[in-house]
PDB file of C-alpha atoms and ligand atoms in Angstrom:
ATOM      1  CA  UNK A 687     199.247 106.469 -35.616  1.00 57.00           C
ATOM      2  CA  UNK A 688     198.693 109.983 -34.535  1.00 59.00           C
ATOM      3  CA  UNK A 689     202.202 108.906 -31.769  1.00 60.00           C
ATOM      4  CA  UNK A 690     203.750 107.435 -34.747  1.00 61.00           C
ATOM      5  CA  UNK A 691     203.100 110.906 -36.950  1.00 59.00           C
ATOM      6  CA  UNK A 692     204.362 112.945 -34.086  1.00 60.00           C
ATOM      7  CA  UNK A 693     206.884 111.202 -34.106  1.00 57.00           C
ATOM      8  CA  UNK A 694     207.864 110.963 -37.327  1.00 55.00           C
ATOM      9  CA  UNK A 695     207.298 114.935 -37.112  1.00 55.00           C
ATOM     10  CA  UNK A 696     209.083 115.925 -34.308  1.00 52.00           C
ATOM     11  CA  UNK A 697     212.255 114.024 -36.610  1.00 50.00           C
ATOM     12  CA  UNK A 698     211.105 116.404 -39.405  1.00 50.00           C
ATOM     13  CA  UNK A 699     211.416 119.227 -37.175  1.00 51.00           C
ATOM     14  CA  UNK A 700     214.696 119.032 -35.845  1.00 45.00           C
ATOM     15  CA  UNK A 701     216.498 118.608 -38.541  1.00 45.00           C
ATOM     16  CA  UNK A 702     215.382 121.916 -38.946  1.00 40.00           C
ATOM     17  CA  UNK A 703     213.930 121.379 -42.970  1.00 41.00           C
ATOM     18  CA  UNK A 704     212.932 125.345 -43.291  1.00 45.00           C
ATOM     19  CA  UNK A 705     210.465 124.964 -46.262  1.00 59.00           C
ATOM     20  CA  UNK A 706     208.226 122.396 -46.004  1.00 78.00           C
ATOM     21  CA  UNK A 707     208.395 118.919 -47.634  1.00 84.00           C
ATOM     22  CA  UNK A 708     205.218 117.539 -46.829  1.00 90.00           C
ATOM     23  CA  UNK A 709     202.768 120.381 -46.838  1.00 93.00           C
ATOM     24  CA  UNK A 710     199.645 119.405 -48.107  1.00 94.00           C
ATOM     25  CA  UNK A 711     198.936 120.034 -51.132  1.00 95.00           C
ATOM     26  CA  UNK A 712     195.275 121.117 -50.825  1.00 95.00           C
ATOM     27  CA  UNK A 713     196.496 124.218 -48.719  1.00 96.00           C
ATOM     28  CA  UNK A 714     198.814 125.364 -51.289  1.00 95.00           C
ATOM     29  CA  UNK A 715     196.087 124.495 -53.987  1.00 95.00           C
ATOM     30  CA  UNK A 716     193.490 127.069 -50.966  1.00 97.00           C
ATOM     31  CA  UNK A 717     196.732 129.027 -50.155  1.00 96.00           C
ATOM     32  CA  UNK A 718     196.785 129.725 -54.852  1.00 95.00           C
ATOM     33  CA  UNK A 719     193.181 131.679 -55.120  1.00 96.00           C
ATOM     34  CA  UNK A 720     194.471 134.080 -52.794  1.00 96.00           C
ATOM     35  CA  UNK A 721     197.790 135.093 -54.243  1.00 95.00           C
ATOM     36  CA  UNK A 722     198.791 138.711 -52.497  1.00 94.00           C
ATOM     37  CA  UNK A 723     198.297 135.976 -49.128  1.00 96.00           C
ATOM     38  CA  UNK A 724     201.820 135.207 -48.150  1.00 96.00           C
ATOM     39  CA  UNK A 725     201.829 132.037 -46.070  1.00 96.00           C
ATOM     40  CA  UNK A 726     204.255 129.750 -43.818  1.00 96.00           C
ATOM     41  CA  UNK A 727     202.988 126.764 -42.659  1.00 96.00           C
ATOM     42  CA  UNK A 728     204.177 124.433 -39.849  1.00 95.00           C
ATOM     43  CA  UNK A 729     203.511 121.025 -38.515  1.00 96.00           C
ATOM     44  CA  UNK A 730     202.048 121.699 -34.846  1.00 96.00           C
ATOM     45  CA  UNK A 731     202.400 118.377 -33.317  1.00 96.00           C
ATOM     46  CA  UNK A 732     200.402 119.905 -30.284  1.00 96.00           C
ATOM     47  CA  UNK A 733     197.451 119.518 -31.813  1.00 96.00           C
ATOM     48  CA  UNK A 734     198.082 117.326 -34.782  1.00 96.00           C
ATOM     49  CA  UNK A 735     197.934 120.324 -37.281  1.00 97.00           C
ATOM     50  CA  UNK A 736     199.661 122.811 -39.556  1.00 97.00           C
ATOM     51  CA  UNK A 737     199.378 125.652 -37.985  1.00 97.00           C
ATOM     52  CA  UNK A 738     199.414 128.598 -41.436  1.00 97.00           C
ATOM     53  CA  UNK A 739     201.235 131.633 -40.228  1.00 97.00           C
ATOM     54  CA  UNK A 740     198.669 134.460 -43.040  1.00 97.00           C
ATOM     55  CA  UNK A 741     200.383 138.134 -44.465  1.00 97.00           C
ATOM     56  CA  UNK A 742     198.889 139.883 -46.490  1.00 95.00           C
ATOM     57  CA  UNK A 743     199.173 144.379 -47.354  1.00 92.00           C
ATOM     58  CA  UNK A 744     196.334 146.429 -45.796  1.00 89.00           C
ATOM     59  CA  UNK A 745     194.199 148.537 -48.564  1.00 82.00           C
ATOM     60  CA  UNK A 746     192.328 150.318 -47.773  1.00 78.00           C
ATOM     61  CA  UNK A 747     192.066 151.704 -51.149  1.00 71.00           C
ATOM     62  CA  UNK A 748     193.514 149.182 -54.069  1.00 69.00           C
ATOM     63  CA  UNK A 749     194.445 152.149 -56.562  1.00 70.00           C
ATOM     64  CA  UNK A 750     196.123 154.059 -53.836  1.00 76.00           C
ATOM     65  CA  UNK A 751     199.479 152.188 -52.185  1.00 84.00           C
ATOM     66  CA  UNK A 752     199.466 149.925 -49.093  1.00 87.00           C
ATOM     67  CA  UNK A 753     198.711 151.536 -45.703  1.00 86.00           C
ATOM     68  CA  UNK A 754     200.244 148.286 -43.933  1.00 91.00           C
ATOM     69  CA  UNK A 755     200.748 144.886 -43.219  1.00 93.00           C
ATOM     70  CA  UNK A 756     198.132 142.629 -41.518  1.00 95.00           C
ATOM     71  CA  UNK A 757     198.919 138.459 -40.454  1.00 97.00           C
ATOM     72  CA  UNK A 758     196.742 135.423 -39.302  1.00 98.00           C
ATOM     73  CA  UNK A 759     198.119 132.033 -37.436  1.00 98.00           C
ATOM     74  CA  UNK A 760     194.889 129.475 -38.653  1.00 98.00           C
ATOM     75  CA  UNK A 761     195.023 125.619 -37.672  1.00 98.00           C
ATOM     76  CA  UNK A 762     193.672 124.294 -41.255  1.00 98.00           C
ATOM     77  CA  UNK A 763     191.258 121.549 -39.582  1.00 98.00           C
ATOM     78  CA  UNK A 764     190.950 119.563 -42.127  1.00 97.00           C
ATOM     79  CA  UNK A 765     189.890 122.352 -44.710  1.00 97.00           C
ATOM     80  CA  UNK A 766     188.050 125.289 -42.524  1.00 98.00           C
ATOM     81  CA  UNK A 767     191.300 127.161 -41.362  1.00 98.00           C
ATOM     82  CA  UNK A 768     189.898 127.573 -37.599  1.00 98.00           C
ATOM     83  CA  UNK A 769     192.303 129.776 -34.895  1.00 97.00           C
ATOM     84  CA  UNK A 770     193.923 127.504 -31.827  1.00 97.00           C
ATOM     85  CA  UNK A 771     190.823 127.725 -29.581  1.00 96.00           C
ATOM     86  CA  UNK A 772     187.997 126.167 -32.353  1.00 96.00           C
ATOM     87  CA  UNK A 773     189.062 123.513 -33.143  1.00 97.00           C
ATOM     88  CA  UNK A 774     187.808 121.436 -30.507  1.00 95.00           C
ATOM     89  CA  UNK A 775     184.633 122.458 -31.973  1.00 93.00           C
ATOM     90  CA  UNK A 776     185.900 121.790 -35.966  1.00 94.00           C
ATOM     91  CA  UNK A 777     182.634 118.928 -36.581  1.00 93.00           C
ATOM     92  CA  UNK A 778     180.113 122.726 -36.180  1.00 91.00           C
ATOM     93  CA  UNK A 779     181.779 123.420 -39.575  1.00 93.00           C
ATOM     94  CA  UNK A 780     181.987 122.884 -42.928  1.00 92.00           C
ATOM     95  CA  UNK A 781     185.030 122.557 -44.843  1.00 95.00           C
ATOM     96  CA  UNK A 782     186.138 125.643 -46.791  1.00 96.00           C
ATOM     97  CA  UNK A 783     186.302 124.496 -50.726  1.00 94.00           C
ATOM     98  CA  UNK A 784     182.514 122.159 -51.300  1.00 87.00           C
ATOM     99  CA  UNK A 785     181.500 120.909 -54.392  1.00 86.00           C
ATOM    100  CA  UNK A 786     180.151 124.518 -56.807  1.00 91.00           C
ATOM    101  CA  UNK A 787     178.124 122.156 -59.388  1.00 91.00           C
ATOM    102  CA  UNK A 788     177.717 124.636 -61.814  1.00 92.00           C
ATOM    103  CA  UNK A 789     174.570 123.126 -63.538  1.00 93.00           C
ATOM    104  CA  UNK A 790     171.216 123.333 -63.972  1.00 95.00           C
ATOM    105  CA  UNK A 791     169.377 119.925 -62.215  1.00 93.00           C
ATOM    106  CA  UNK A 792     165.556 119.727 -63.352  1.00 95.00           C
ATOM    107  CA  UNK A 793     163.443 120.229 -59.972  1.00 95.00           C
ATOM    108  CA  UNK A 794     161.345 117.259 -61.483  1.00 94.00           C
ATOM    109  CA  UNK A 795     164.068 114.587 -60.365  1.00 95.00           C
ATOM    110  CA  UNK A 796     164.237 115.725 -56.791  1.00 94.00           C
ATOM    111  CA  UNK A 797     163.857 112.345 -55.264  1.00 94.00           C
ATOM    112  CA  UNK A 798     161.505 112.312 -52.333  1.00 94.00           C
ATOM    113  CA  UNK A 799     164.519 111.884 -49.885  1.00 94.00           C
ATOM    114  CA  UNK A 800     165.540 115.125 -51.668  1.00 93.00           C
ATOM    115  CA  UNK A 801     163.189 117.175 -51.395  1.00 93.00           C
ATOM    116  CA  UNK A 802     163.193 116.451 -47.163  1.00 91.00           C
ATOM    117  CA  UNK A 803     166.337 116.934 -46.917  1.00 89.00           C
ATOM    118  CA  UNK A 804     165.670 120.799 -48.748  1.00 90.00           C
ATOM    119  CA  UNK A 805     162.743 121.123 -46.415  1.00 88.00           C
ATOM    120  CA  UNK A 806     165.227 120.401 -43.818  1.00 85.00           C
ATOM    121  CA  UNK A 807     167.384 123.158 -44.599  1.00 80.00           C
ATOM    122  CA  UNK A 808     164.823 125.600 -45.526  1.00 77.00           C
ATOM    123  CA  UNK A 809     163.294 125.771 -42.919  1.00 76.00           C
ATOM    124  CA  UNK A 810     163.997 128.373 -39.351  1.00 65.00           C
ATOM    125  CA  UNK A 811     164.622 126.039 -36.982  1.00 62.00           C
ATOM    126  CA  UNK A 812     167.507 124.437 -38.580  1.00 61.00           C
ATOM    127  CA  UNK A 813     168.695 126.924 -40.450  1.00 60.00           C
ATOM    128  CA  UNK A 814     169.517 128.098 -36.489  1.00 59.00           C
ATOM    129  CA  UNK A 815     170.971 125.096 -35.640  1.00 60.00           C
ATOM    130  CA  UNK A 816     172.762 123.616 -38.182  1.00 64.00           C
ATOM    131  CA  UNK A 817     176.541 124.543 -38.391  1.00 68.00           C
ATOM    132  CA  UNK A 818     177.965 126.354 -41.221  1.00 83.00           C
ATOM    133  CA  UNK A 819     180.399 127.892 -43.287  1.00 88.00           C
ATOM    134  CA  UNK A 820     184.137 129.317 -41.066  1.00 94.00           C
ATOM    135  CA  UNK A 821     184.321 132.627 -41.165  1.00 93.00           C
ATOM    136  CA  UNK A 822     187.893 132.974 -39.940  1.00 96.00           C
ATOM    137  CA  UNK A 823     189.910 133.012 -43.004  1.00 97.00           C
ATOM    138  CA  UNK A 824     187.086 135.388 -44.280  1.00 97.00           C
ATOM    139  CA  UNK A 825     186.219 138.117 -41.163  1.00 95.00           C
ATOM    140  CA  UNK A 826     191.106 138.527 -41.600  1.00 97.00           C
ATOM    141  CA  UNK A 827     191.107 138.535 -45.503  1.00 97.00           C
ATOM    142  CA  UNK A 828     187.299 140.934 -45.945  1.00 96.00           C
ATOM    143  CA  UNK A 829     188.589 142.606 -41.986  1.00 94.00           C
ATOM    144  CA  UNK A 830     185.559 142.219 -41.566  1.00 93.00           C
ATOM    145  CA  UNK A 831     185.677 142.342 -37.828  1.00 88.00           C
ATOM    146  CA  UNK A 832     182.423 144.624 -37.711  1.00 88.00           C
ATOM    147  CA  UNK A 833     180.748 147.131 -39.301  1.00 91.00           C
ATOM    148  CA  UNK A 834     183.282 150.025 -39.200  1.00 92.00           C
ATOM    149  CA  UNK A 835     186.239 147.698 -39.124  1.00 92.00           C
ATOM    150  CA  UNK A 836     184.842 147.120 -42.742  1.00 93.00           C
ATOM    151  CA  UNK A 837     183.008 150.296 -43.645  1.00 94.00           C
ATOM    152  CA  UNK A 838     187.112 151.287 -44.356  1.00 93.00           C
ATOM    153  CA  UNK A 839     187.427 149.023 -47.668  1.00 93.00           C
ATOM    154  CA  UNK A 840     184.588 149.335 -48.913  1.00 95.00           C
ATOM    155  CA  UNK A 841     183.849 151.277 -52.176  1.00 94.00           C
ATOM    156  CA  UNK A 842     181.365 153.346 -53.608  1.00 96.00           C
ATOM    157  CA  UNK A 843     181.588 152.767 -57.179  1.00 96.00           C
ATOM    158  CA  UNK A 844     178.852 151.563 -60.382  1.00 98.00           C
ATOM    159  CA  UNK A 845     178.428 148.251 -61.659  1.00 98.00           C
ATOM    160  CA  UNK A 846     176.775 147.821 -65.008  1.00 98.00           C
ATOM    161  CA  UNK A 847     174.900 151.301 -65.019  1.00 97.00           C
ATOM    162  CA  UNK A 848     173.854 150.800 -61.330  1.00 98.00           C
ATOM    163  CA  UNK A 849     175.007 152.235 -58.275  1.00 98.00           C
ATOM    164  CA  UNK A 850     176.621 149.887 -56.141  1.00 98.00           C
ATOM    165  CA  UNK A 851     178.742 149.290 -52.642  1.00 98.00           C
ATOM    166  CA  UNK A 852     181.725 146.504 -52.622  1.00 97.00           C
ATOM    167  CA  UNK A 853     184.856 145.483 -51.101  1.00 96.00           C
ATOM    168  CA  UNK A 854     188.186 147.515 -52.517  1.00 93.00           C
ATOM    169  CA  UNK A 855     189.017 143.232 -52.775  1.00 94.00           C
ATOM    170  CA  UNK A 856     186.374 142.886 -55.668  1.00 96.00           C
ATOM    171  CA  UNK A 857     187.355 145.378 -57.113  1.00 94.00           C
ATOM    172  CA  UNK A 858     189.193 143.974 -59.956  1.00 95.00           C
ATOM    173  CA  UNK A 859     186.642 140.751 -60.595  1.00 97.00           C
ATOM    174  CA  UNK A 860     184.330 142.578 -60.657  1.00 98.00           C
ATOM    175  CA  UNK A 861     185.773 145.172 -63.233  1.00 97.00           C
ATOM    176  CA  UNK A 862     186.137 143.140 -65.665  1.00 98.00           C
ATOM    177  CA  UNK A 863     183.184 141.231 -65.688  1.00 98.00           C
ATOM    178  CA  UNK A 864     181.570 144.164 -66.861  1.00 98.00           C
ATOM    179  CA  UNK A 865     183.933 145.237 -68.723  1.00 98.00           C
ATOM    180  CA  UNK A 866     183.520 141.837 -70.596  1.00 98.00           C
ATOM    181  CA  UNK A 867     179.927 141.776 -70.576  1.00 98.00           C
ATOM    182  CA  UNK A 868     179.301 145.622 -72.197  1.00 97.00           C
ATOM    183  CA  UNK A 869     182.106 143.379 -75.262  1.00 97.00           C
ATOM    184  CA  UNK A 870     179.428 140.915 -75.213  1.00 97.00           C
ATOM    185  CA  UNK A 871     176.466 143.314 -75.836  1.00 95.00           C
ATOM    186  CA  UNK A 872     175.753 142.091 -79.575  1.00 96.00           C
ATOM    187  CA  UNK A 873     174.083 139.057 -77.950  1.00 97.00           C
ATOM    188  CA  UNK A 874     170.703 139.817 -77.583  1.00 97.00           C
ATOM    189  CA  UNK A 875     169.594 138.048 -74.501  1.00 97.00           C
ATOM    190  CA  UNK A 876     172.898 140.072 -72.507  1.00 98.00           C
ATOM    191  CA  UNK A 877     172.222 143.597 -74.179  1.00 97.00           C
ATOM    192  CA  UNK A 878     168.154 142.562 -73.036  1.00 97.00           C
ATOM    193  CA  UNK A 879     169.056 141.524 -69.556  1.00 98.00           C
ATOM    194  CA  UNK A 880     171.382 144.784 -69.417  1.00 97.00           C
ATOM    195  CA  UNK A 881     167.570 146.654 -70.261  1.00 97.00           C
ATOM    196  CA  UNK A 882     166.301 145.053 -67.844  1.00 97.00           C
ATOM    197  CA  UNK A 883     168.797 145.454 -65.214  1.00 98.00           C
ATOM    198  CA  UNK A 884     166.947 147.003 -62.100  1.00 98.00           C
ATOM    199  CA  UNK A 885     170.088 147.405 -59.503  1.00 98.00           C
ATOM    200  CA  UNK A 886     172.891 145.844 -58.384  1.00 98.00           C
ATOM    201  CA  UNK A 887     173.045 145.187 -54.898  1.00 98.00           C
ATOM    202  CA  UNK A 888     176.650 144.441 -52.983  1.00 98.00           C
ATOM    203  CA  UNK A 889     177.666 145.815 -49.770  1.00 97.00           C
ATOM    204  CA  UNK A 890     175.149 145.130 -47.673  1.00 95.00           C
ATOM    205  CA  UNK A 891     175.685 144.565 -43.394  1.00 91.00           C
ATOM    206  CA  UNK A 892     172.889 142.234 -41.709  1.00 80.00           C
ATOM    207  CA  UNK A 893     173.177 138.857 -40.287  1.00 61.00           C
ATOM    208  CA  UNK A 894     171.275 136.043 -42.885  1.00 56.00           C
ATOM    209  CA  UNK A 895     167.111 135.167 -42.342  1.00 56.00           C
ATOM    210  CA  UNK A 896     167.247 133.306 -39.561  1.00 55.00           C
ATOM    211  CA  UNK A 897     170.505 132.475 -38.067  1.00 56.00           C
ATOM    212  CA  UNK A 898     173.460 134.494 -36.587  1.00 59.00           C
ATOM    213  CA  UNK A 899     175.404 134.098 -39.203  1.00 70.00           C
ATOM    214  CA  UNK A 900     176.732 136.890 -42.151  1.00 81.00           C
ATOM    215  CA  UNK A 901     175.937 136.691 -45.242  1.00 89.00           C
ATOM    216  CA  UNK A 902     178.512 137.516 -47.711  1.00 94.00           C
ATOM    217  CA  UNK A 903     176.481 140.389 -48.934  1.00 95.00           C
ATOM    218  CA  UNK A 904     177.937 142.046 -44.803  1.00 95.00           C
ATOM    219  CA  UNK A 905     181.746 140.974 -46.348  1.00 97.00           C
ATOM    220  CA  UNK A 906     180.858 143.676 -49.927  1.00 97.00           C
ATOM    221  CA  UNK A 907     181.669 140.362 -52.276  1.00 98.00           C
ATOM    222  CA  UNK A 908     177.899 139.134 -53.200  1.00 98.00           C
ATOM    223  CA  UNK A 909     176.254 140.814 -55.703  1.00 98.00           C
ATOM    224  CA  UNK A 910     172.544 140.855 -56.151  1.00 98.00           C
ATOM    225  CA  UNK A 911     170.769 141.518 -60.157  1.00 98.00           C
ATOM    226  CA  UNK A 912     167.171 142.188 -59.989  1.00 98.00           C
ATOM    227  CA  UNK A 913     165.736 143.301 -63.041  1.00 98.00           C
ATOM    228  CA  UNK A 914     162.711 145.576 -63.655  1.00 98.00           C
ATOM    229  CA  UNK A 915     160.331 142.689 -63.960  1.00 96.00           C
ATOM    230  CA  UNK A 916     159.573 139.038 -62.694  1.00 96.00           C
ATOM    231  CA  UNK A 917     156.716 138.718 -64.493  1.00 93.00           C
ATOM    232  CA  UNK A 918     155.556 135.739 -62.008  1.00 94.00           C
ATOM    233  CA  UNK A 919     159.399 134.576 -62.119  1.00 96.00           C
ATOM    234  CA  UNK A 920     160.499 133.052 -58.537  1.00 97.00           C
ATOM    235  CA  UNK A 921     163.878 134.250 -58.024  1.00 97.00           C
ATOM    236  CA  UNK A 922     164.668 134.163 -54.460  1.00 97.00           C
ATOM    237  CA  UNK A 923     163.285 130.144 -52.662  1.00 95.00           C
ATOM    238  CA  UNK A 924     162.455 132.014 -49.173  1.00 93.00           C
ATOM    239  CA  UNK A 925     160.833 134.358 -51.431  1.00 95.00           C
ATOM    240  CA  UNK A 926     159.687 131.721 -53.049  1.00 95.00           C
ATOM    241  CA  UNK A 927     158.956 129.635 -49.444  1.00 94.00           C
ATOM    242  CA  UNK A 928     156.599 132.500 -48.363  1.00 93.00           C
ATOM    243  CA  UNK A 929     154.863 132.670 -51.854  1.00 91.00           C
ATOM    244  CA  UNK A 930     153.751 128.554 -52.367  1.00 86.00           C
ATOM    245  CA  UNK A 931     155.505 127.263 -48.993  1.00 90.00           C
ATOM    246  CA  UNK A 932     156.664 124.015 -48.863  1.00 89.00           C
ATOM    247  CA  UNK A 933     156.604 123.223 -52.589  1.00 91.00           C
ATOM    248  CA  UNK A 934     159.133 126.413 -52.965  1.00 94.00           C
ATOM    249  CA  UNK A 935     162.172 123.651 -54.759  1.00 95.00           C
ATOM    250  CA  UNK A 936     159.780 122.224 -57.194  1.00 95.00           C
ATOM    251  CA  UNK A 937     158.853 125.546 -59.365  1.00 96.00           C
ATOM    252  CA  UNK A 938     160.293 124.743 -62.512  1.00 96.00           C
ATOM    253  CA  UNK A 939     163.430 125.337 -64.488  1.00 97.00           C
ATOM    254  CA  UNK A 940     161.673 127.747 -66.798  1.00 96.00           C
ATOM    255  CA  UNK A 941     159.352 129.203 -64.644  1.00 97.00           C
ATOM    256  CA  UNK A 942     162.559 131.028 -62.484  1.00 97.00           C
ATOM    257  CA  UNK A 943     164.071 134.254 -63.113  1.00 98.00           C
ATOM    258  CA  UNK A 944     167.380 133.090 -64.522  1.00 97.00           C
ATOM    259  CA  UNK A 945     170.235 136.075 -66.059  1.00 98.00           C
ATOM    260  CA  UNK A 946     171.281 134.593 -69.287  1.00 98.00           C
ATOM    261  CA  UNK A 947     173.726 131.371 -69.342  1.00 97.00           C
ATOM    262  CA  UNK A 948     176.860 133.650 -70.468  1.00 97.00           C
ATOM    263  CA  UNK A 949     176.476 135.680 -67.732  1.00 98.00           C
ATOM    264  CA  UNK A 950     177.114 133.702 -65.660  1.00 98.00           C
ATOM    265  CA  UNK A 951     179.947 132.205 -67.009  1.00 97.00           C
ATOM    266  CA  UNK A 952     181.633 135.593 -67.273  1.00 98.00           C
ATOM    267  CA  UNK A 953     180.764 135.802 -63.764  1.00 98.00           C
ATOM    268  CA  UNK A 954     183.007 132.019 -63.101  1.00 97.00           C
ATOM    269  CA  UNK A 955     185.983 133.453 -65.071  1.00 97.00           C
ATOM    270  CA  UNK A 956     186.470 135.761 -63.140  1.00 97.00           C
ATOM    271  CA  UNK A 957     186.201 133.689 -59.787  1.00 97.00           C
ATOM    272  CA  UNK A 958     182.592 134.581 -59.041  1.00 98.00           C
ATOM    273  CA  UNK A 959     179.731 131.744 -58.704  1.00 97.00           C
ATOM    274  CA  UNK A 960     176.445 131.645 -59.660  1.00 98.00           C
ATOM    275  CA  UNK A 961     173.564 130.645 -56.891  1.00 96.00           C
ATOM    276  CA  UNK A 962     171.331 129.701 -59.384  1.00 97.00           C
ATOM    277  CA  UNK A 963     172.922 126.234 -59.348  1.00 96.00           C
ATOM    278  CA  UNK A 964     172.135 125.884 -55.173  1.00 92.00           C
ATOM    279  CA  UNK A 965     169.172 123.872 -54.301  1.00 90.00           C
ATOM    280  CA  UNK A 966     168.256 126.479 -52.836  1.00 91.00           C
ATOM    281  CA  UNK A 967     167.937 128.806 -55.150  1.00 95.00           C
ATOM    282  CA  UNK A 968     169.200 132.185 -55.026  1.00 97.00           C
ATOM    283  CA  UNK A 969     169.170 133.529 -58.338  1.00 98.00           C
ATOM    284  CA  UNK A 970     169.944 137.120 -58.156  1.00 98.00           C
ATOM    285  CA  UNK A 971     172.730 135.993 -56.245  1.00 98.00           C
ATOM    286  CA  UNK A 972     176.981 136.070 -57.488  1.00 98.00           C
ATOM    287  CA  UNK A 973     179.778 135.367 -54.820  1.00 97.00           C
ATOM    288  CA  UNK A 974     182.798 135.858 -54.843  1.00 98.00           C
ATOM    289  CA  UNK A 975     184.419 132.462 -54.457  1.00 97.00           C
ATOM    290  CA  UNK A 976     187.713 131.661 -56.537  1.00 97.00           C
ATOM    291  CA  UNK A 977     188.837 128.891 -54.388  1.00 97.00           C
ATOM    292  CA  UNK A 978     186.008 126.893 -55.614  1.00 95.00           C
ATOM    293  CA  UNK A 979     185.443 128.205 -58.468  1.00 90.00           C
ATOM    294  CA  UNK A 980     188.851 127.308 -59.573  1.00 77.00           C
ATOM    295  CA  UNK A 981     189.870 131.095 -60.936  1.00 62.00           C
TER     296      UNK A 981
HETATM  297 ZN1  LIG B1201     172.493 137.929 -52.461  1.00 62.35          ZN
END
């Protein structure tokens, strides 16, 4: 089958078609979530995969003119965007667009099997060994090759009145979130949420606990909104695991701190996902992923 396709593609390219009519929709769709990234794609018959060349303006400060251009080459790898040398390790990586379910599931409905899966997922041994999100595209997009390089793109600002540091790429969506939240202050829930806010930390160069992968806080595109008082409520699975052990996933929803639903919806409307919907819940955490939320 692969051989047949390679002959077919070789024939097509010998016809010298410039706009590739065979480019899969999933590639076009993924790239549409990052509209400032210009790209060309060609089928590379030597590895039976789409080779995507990307270019984007290089900004240090979103409010100033671009300082140059940057480029990169990735292979689609069924939705993983890998460099050529990683294609043989493809199965070690998750696909970039996983299903983001934005409804809360009552822990009472978890099956024994699901509980076991969550326990395994939350154990330090499996967190060390499991695969993960391939970060190559994000490393390039956010210039996250090192602490020194990325910090040229990190902006000091405030969010909802709290000092924070964010990546220049999320400046506009995060400011839009802030504007929309302030516009809904007549909603008493939103007012109480704002009044109770302690901090809104975003950029922090660190590794994910017990793994060698970087968290999206290291990219400055995740924001933690923390209340002044938790009053015994759970907010993060890892802290709950320390407090109550292996049953952390069974904490009832009403015993978890939650931002108002309208605030979650506002974040989602600007391309941020909420960590409270994950089984490995992180209710303070919002992360910029327009490719997951469809913004
Ligand atoms: Zn976080």
